CSV table of C-alpha atoms and ligand atoms in Angstrom, one decimal:
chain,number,residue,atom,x,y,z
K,1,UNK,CA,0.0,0.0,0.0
K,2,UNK,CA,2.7,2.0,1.2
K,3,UNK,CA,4.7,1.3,-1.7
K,4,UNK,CA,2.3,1.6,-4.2
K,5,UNK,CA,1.7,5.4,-3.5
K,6,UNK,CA,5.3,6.1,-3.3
K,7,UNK,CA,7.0,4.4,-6.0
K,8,UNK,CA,5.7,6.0,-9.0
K,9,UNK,CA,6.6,9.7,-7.6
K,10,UNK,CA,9.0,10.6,-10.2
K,11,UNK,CA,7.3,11.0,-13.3
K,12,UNK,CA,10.2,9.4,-15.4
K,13,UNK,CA,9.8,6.6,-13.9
K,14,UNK,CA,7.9,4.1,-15.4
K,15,UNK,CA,5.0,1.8,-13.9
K,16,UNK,CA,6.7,-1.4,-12.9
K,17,UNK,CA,5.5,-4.9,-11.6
K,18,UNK,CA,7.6,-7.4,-10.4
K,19,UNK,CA,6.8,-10.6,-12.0
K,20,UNK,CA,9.5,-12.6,-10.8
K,21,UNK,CA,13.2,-12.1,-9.9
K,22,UNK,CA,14.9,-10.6,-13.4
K,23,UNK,CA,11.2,-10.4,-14.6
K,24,UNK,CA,9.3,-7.1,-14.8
K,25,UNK,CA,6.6,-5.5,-16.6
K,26,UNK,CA,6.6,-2.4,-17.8
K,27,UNK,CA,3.2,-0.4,-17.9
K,28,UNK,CA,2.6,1.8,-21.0
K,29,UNK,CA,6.3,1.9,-21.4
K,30,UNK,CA,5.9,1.6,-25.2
K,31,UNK,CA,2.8,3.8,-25.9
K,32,UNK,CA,4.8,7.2,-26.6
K,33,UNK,CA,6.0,5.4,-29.9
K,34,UNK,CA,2.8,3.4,-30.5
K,35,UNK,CA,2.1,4.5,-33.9
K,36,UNK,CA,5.9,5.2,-35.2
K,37,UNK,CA,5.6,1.0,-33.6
K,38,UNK,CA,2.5,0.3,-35.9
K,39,UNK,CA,3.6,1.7,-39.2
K,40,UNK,CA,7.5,0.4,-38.9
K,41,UNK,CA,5.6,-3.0,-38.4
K,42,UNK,CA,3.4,-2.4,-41.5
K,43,UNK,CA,6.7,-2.0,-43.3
K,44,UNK,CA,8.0,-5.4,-42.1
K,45,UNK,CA,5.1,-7.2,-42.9
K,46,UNK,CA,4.6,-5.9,-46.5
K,47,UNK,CA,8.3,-7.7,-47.0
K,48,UNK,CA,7.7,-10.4,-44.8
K,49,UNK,CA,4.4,-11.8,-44.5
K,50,UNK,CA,3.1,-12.9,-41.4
K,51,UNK,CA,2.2,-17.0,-41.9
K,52,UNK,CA,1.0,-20.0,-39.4
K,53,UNK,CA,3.9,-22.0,-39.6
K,54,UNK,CA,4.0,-25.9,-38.4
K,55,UNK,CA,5.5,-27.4,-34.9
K,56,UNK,CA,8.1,-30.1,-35.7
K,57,UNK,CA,5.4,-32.2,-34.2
K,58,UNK,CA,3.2,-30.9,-36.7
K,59,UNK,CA,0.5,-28.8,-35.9
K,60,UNK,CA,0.0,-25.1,-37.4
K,61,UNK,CA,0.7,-22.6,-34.8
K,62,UNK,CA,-2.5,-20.3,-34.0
K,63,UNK,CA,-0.5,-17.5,-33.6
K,64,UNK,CA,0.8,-15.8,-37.4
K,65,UNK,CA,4.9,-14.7,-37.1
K,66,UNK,CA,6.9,-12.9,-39.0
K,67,UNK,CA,10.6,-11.7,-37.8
K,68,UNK,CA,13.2,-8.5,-38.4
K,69,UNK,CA,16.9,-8.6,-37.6
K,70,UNK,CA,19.7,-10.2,-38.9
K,71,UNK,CA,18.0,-14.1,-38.1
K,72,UNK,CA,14.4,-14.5,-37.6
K,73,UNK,CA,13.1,-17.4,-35.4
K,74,UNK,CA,11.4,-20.0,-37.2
K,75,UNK,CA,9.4,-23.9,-36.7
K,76,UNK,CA,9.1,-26.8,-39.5
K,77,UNK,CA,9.1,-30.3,-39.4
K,78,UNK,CA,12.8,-30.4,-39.0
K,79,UNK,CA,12.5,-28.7,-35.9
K,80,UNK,CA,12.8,-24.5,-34.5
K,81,UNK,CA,15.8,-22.7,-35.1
K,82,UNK,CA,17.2,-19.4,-35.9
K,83,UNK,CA,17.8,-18.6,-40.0
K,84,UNK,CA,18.8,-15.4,-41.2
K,85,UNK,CA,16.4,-16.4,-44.2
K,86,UNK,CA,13.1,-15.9,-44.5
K,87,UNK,CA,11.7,-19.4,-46.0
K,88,UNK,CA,8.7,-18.2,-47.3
K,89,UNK,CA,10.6,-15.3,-49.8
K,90,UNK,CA,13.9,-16.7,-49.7
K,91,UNK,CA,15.5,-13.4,-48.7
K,92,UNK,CA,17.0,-12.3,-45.6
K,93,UNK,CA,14.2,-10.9,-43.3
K,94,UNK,CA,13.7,-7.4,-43.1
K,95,UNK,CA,16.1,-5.4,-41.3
K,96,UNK,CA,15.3,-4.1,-37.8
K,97,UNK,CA,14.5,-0.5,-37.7
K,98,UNK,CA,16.9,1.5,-35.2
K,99,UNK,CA,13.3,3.0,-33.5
K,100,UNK,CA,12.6,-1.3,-33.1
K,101,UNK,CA,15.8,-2.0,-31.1
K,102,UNK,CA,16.1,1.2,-29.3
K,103,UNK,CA,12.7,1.0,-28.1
K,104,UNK,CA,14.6,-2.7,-26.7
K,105,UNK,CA,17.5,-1.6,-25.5
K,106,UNK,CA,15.8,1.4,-23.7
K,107,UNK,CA,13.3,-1.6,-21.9
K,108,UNK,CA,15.8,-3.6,-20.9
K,109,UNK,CA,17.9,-0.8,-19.5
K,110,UNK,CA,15.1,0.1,-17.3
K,111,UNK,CA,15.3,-3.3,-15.9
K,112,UNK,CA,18.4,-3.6,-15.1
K,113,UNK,CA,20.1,-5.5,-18.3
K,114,UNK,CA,22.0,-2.2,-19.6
K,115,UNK,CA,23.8,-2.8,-23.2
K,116,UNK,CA,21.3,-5.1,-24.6
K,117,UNK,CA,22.1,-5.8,-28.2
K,118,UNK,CA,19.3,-7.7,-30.1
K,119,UNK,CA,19.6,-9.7,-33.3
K,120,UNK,CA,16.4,-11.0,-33.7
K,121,UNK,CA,12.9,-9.3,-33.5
K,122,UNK,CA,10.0,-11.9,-33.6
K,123,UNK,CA,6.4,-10.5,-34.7
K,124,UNK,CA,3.5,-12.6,-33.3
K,125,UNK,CA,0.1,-12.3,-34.4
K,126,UNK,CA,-3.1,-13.3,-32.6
K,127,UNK,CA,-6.7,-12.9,-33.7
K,128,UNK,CA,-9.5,-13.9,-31.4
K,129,UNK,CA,-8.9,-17.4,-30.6
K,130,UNK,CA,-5.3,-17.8,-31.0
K,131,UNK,CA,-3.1,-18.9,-28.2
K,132,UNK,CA,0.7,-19.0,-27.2
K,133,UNK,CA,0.9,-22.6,-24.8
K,134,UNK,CA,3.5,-23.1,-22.2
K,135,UNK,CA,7.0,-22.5,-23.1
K,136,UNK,CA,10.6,-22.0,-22.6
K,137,UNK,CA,12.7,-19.6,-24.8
K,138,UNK,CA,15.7,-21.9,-25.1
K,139,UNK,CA,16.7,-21.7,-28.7
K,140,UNK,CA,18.9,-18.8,-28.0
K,141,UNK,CA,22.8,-19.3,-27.9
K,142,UNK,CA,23.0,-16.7,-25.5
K,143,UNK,CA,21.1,-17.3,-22.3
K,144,UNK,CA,23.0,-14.2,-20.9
K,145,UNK,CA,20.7,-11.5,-22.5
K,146,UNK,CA,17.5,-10.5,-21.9
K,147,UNK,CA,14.1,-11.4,-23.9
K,148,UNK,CA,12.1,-8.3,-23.9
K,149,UNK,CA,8.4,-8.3,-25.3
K,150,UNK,CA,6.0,-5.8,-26.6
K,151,UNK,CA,2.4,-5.5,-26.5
K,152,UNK,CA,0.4,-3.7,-28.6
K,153,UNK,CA,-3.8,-3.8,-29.8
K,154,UNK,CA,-5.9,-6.0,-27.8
K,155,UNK,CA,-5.1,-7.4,-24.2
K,156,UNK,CA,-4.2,-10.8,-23.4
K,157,UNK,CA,-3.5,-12.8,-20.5
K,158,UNK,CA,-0.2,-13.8,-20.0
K,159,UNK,CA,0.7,-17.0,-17.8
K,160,UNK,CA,3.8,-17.1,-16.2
K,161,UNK,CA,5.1,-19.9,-14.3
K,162,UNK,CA,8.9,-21.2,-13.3
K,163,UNK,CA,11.4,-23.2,-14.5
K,164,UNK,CA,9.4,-26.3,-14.6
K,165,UNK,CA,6.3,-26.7,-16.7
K,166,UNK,CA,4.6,-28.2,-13.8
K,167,UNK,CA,5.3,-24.9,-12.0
K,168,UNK,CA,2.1,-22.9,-11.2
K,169,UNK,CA,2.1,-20.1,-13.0
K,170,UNK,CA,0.2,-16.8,-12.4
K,171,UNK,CA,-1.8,-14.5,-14.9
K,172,UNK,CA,-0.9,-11.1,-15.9
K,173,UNK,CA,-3.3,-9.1,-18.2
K,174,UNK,CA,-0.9,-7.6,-21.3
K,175,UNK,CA,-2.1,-4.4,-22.7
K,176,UNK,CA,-1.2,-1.6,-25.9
K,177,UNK,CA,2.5,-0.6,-25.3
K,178,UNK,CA,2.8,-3.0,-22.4
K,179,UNK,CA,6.4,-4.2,-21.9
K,180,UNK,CA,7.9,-7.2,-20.4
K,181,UNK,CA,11.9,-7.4,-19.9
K,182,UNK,CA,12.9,-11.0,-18.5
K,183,UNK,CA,16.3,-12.2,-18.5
K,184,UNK,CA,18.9,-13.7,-15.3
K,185,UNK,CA,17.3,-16.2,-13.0
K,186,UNK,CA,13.6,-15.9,-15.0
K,187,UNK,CA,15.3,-16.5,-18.5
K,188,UNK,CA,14.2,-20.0,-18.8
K,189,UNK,CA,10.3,-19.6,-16.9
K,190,UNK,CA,7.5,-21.5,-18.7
K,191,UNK,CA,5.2,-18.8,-20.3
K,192,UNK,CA,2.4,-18.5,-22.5
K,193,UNK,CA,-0.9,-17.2,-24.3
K,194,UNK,CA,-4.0,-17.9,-23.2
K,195,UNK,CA,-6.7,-17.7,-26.1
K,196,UNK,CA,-7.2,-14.4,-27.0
K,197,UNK,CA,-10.3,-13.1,-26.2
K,198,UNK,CA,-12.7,-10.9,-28.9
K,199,UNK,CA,-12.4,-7.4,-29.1
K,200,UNK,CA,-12.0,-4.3,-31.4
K,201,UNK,CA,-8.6,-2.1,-31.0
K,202,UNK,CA,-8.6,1.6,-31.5
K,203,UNK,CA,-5.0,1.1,-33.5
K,204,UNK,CA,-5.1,-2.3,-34.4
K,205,UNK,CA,-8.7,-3.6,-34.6
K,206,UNK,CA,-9.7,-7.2,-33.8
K,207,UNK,CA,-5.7,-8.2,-33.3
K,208,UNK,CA,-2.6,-8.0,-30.8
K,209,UNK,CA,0.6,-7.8,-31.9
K,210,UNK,CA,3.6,-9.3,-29.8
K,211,UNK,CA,7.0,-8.2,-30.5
K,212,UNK,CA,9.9,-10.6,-28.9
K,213,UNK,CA,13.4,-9.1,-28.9
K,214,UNK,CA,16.0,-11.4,-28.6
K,215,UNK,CA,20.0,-12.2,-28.5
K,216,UNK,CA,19.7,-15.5,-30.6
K,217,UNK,CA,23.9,-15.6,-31.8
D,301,MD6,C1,3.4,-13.3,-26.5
D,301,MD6,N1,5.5,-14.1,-25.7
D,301,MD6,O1,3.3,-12.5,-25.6
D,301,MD6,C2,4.4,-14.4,-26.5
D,301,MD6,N2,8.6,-15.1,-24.6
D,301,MD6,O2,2.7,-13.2,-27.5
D,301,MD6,C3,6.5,-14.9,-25.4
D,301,MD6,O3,6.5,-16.0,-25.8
D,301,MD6,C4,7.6,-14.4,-24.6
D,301,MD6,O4,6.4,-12.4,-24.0
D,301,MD6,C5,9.7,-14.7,-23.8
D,301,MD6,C6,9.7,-13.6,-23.1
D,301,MD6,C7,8.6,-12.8,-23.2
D,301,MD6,C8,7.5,-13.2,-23.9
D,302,FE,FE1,8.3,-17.1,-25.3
């Protein structure tokens, strides 16, 4: 109680929420540059479409990705990797635009992880329906960084467990401009997507947009 009406008294400082130690959540934090974040996405995805690509078990993903940077993360039969080709064009993805990763850098800064550097900017996304289910982020050579995530159009709930799937993990409701930095001791916690629910969005209509910065190399 105490804290809450004390901690926010510098008006630089941004809303924060613990998730878990080297997790926070950052309220709003990327709402100044929501539309500069909207069109710069446009841009990506009229180069790299977004698509429902397959588990190596098999199954199309809900969720539609598309990735900037110099790799992109990607799933197939053969398994999920990193490739600094986009298989559906055959090109390299689309490069990541400096207001992309300094947004990044700026979020995981905040939190504690100064001098982040990411390579690989993952686009995810959900119409009504469309879930994200338990997972680690594990495909990354470097566990060292920081995975910082970006909200933006309709709210979801995010689960977030620990470092076992059978971990009980607790719901957090992600809104527009809503950014999550998690890195250190929470680098490997099971997360997800629960389905998202219906909606309209002022920017973004009946979507959410998830953007996943990562160090993958
Ligand atoms: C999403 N996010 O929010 C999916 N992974 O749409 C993730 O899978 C995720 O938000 C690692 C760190 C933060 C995340
Ligand atoms: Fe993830």
């Amino acid at each position: 109680m105490t804290a809450d009406l004390f901690e926010n008294l510098d008006a630089s400082a941004p809303i924060r929420e613990q998730l878990a130690v080297g997790a926070v959540l950052l309220r709003g934090f990327a709402r100044p540059r929501q539309h500069e974040l909207v069109a710069a996405i446009q841009a990506i995805t009229a180069q790299a479409t977004f698509r429902r690509m397959f588990t190596p078990g098999g199954h199309q993903m809900s969720v539609a990705m598309t990735n900037c940077g110099e790799v992109g993360w990607v799933t197939d039969r053969s398994g999920y990797r990193y490739d600094a080709i986009d298989p559906d064009s055959g090109r390299p993805w689309p490069s990541m635009p400096p207001l992309l990763r300094d947004l990044a850098e700026q979020a995981a800064a905040e939190a504690g992880f100064a001098g982040f550097a990411p390579d690989a900017c993952l686009i995810n996304c959900y119409e009504p329906g469309a879930k994200m289910s338990l997972h680690q982020d594990r495909d990354e050579r470097n566990m060292g960084a920081p995975i910082v995530s970006v909200s933006l159009g309709l709210p979801a709930t995010f689960l977030f467990g620990g470092p076992k799937r059978s971990d009980k993990s607790q719901r957090y409701r992600l809104e527009h401009g809503d950014v999550v930095v998690w890195g250190g001791p929470a680098r490997l916690a099971f997360h997800g997507v629960a389905p998202l629910a219906d909606g309209e969005h002022g920017l973004l209509g009946r979507k959410r947009i998830n953007l996943t910065f990562r160090r993958a190399r």
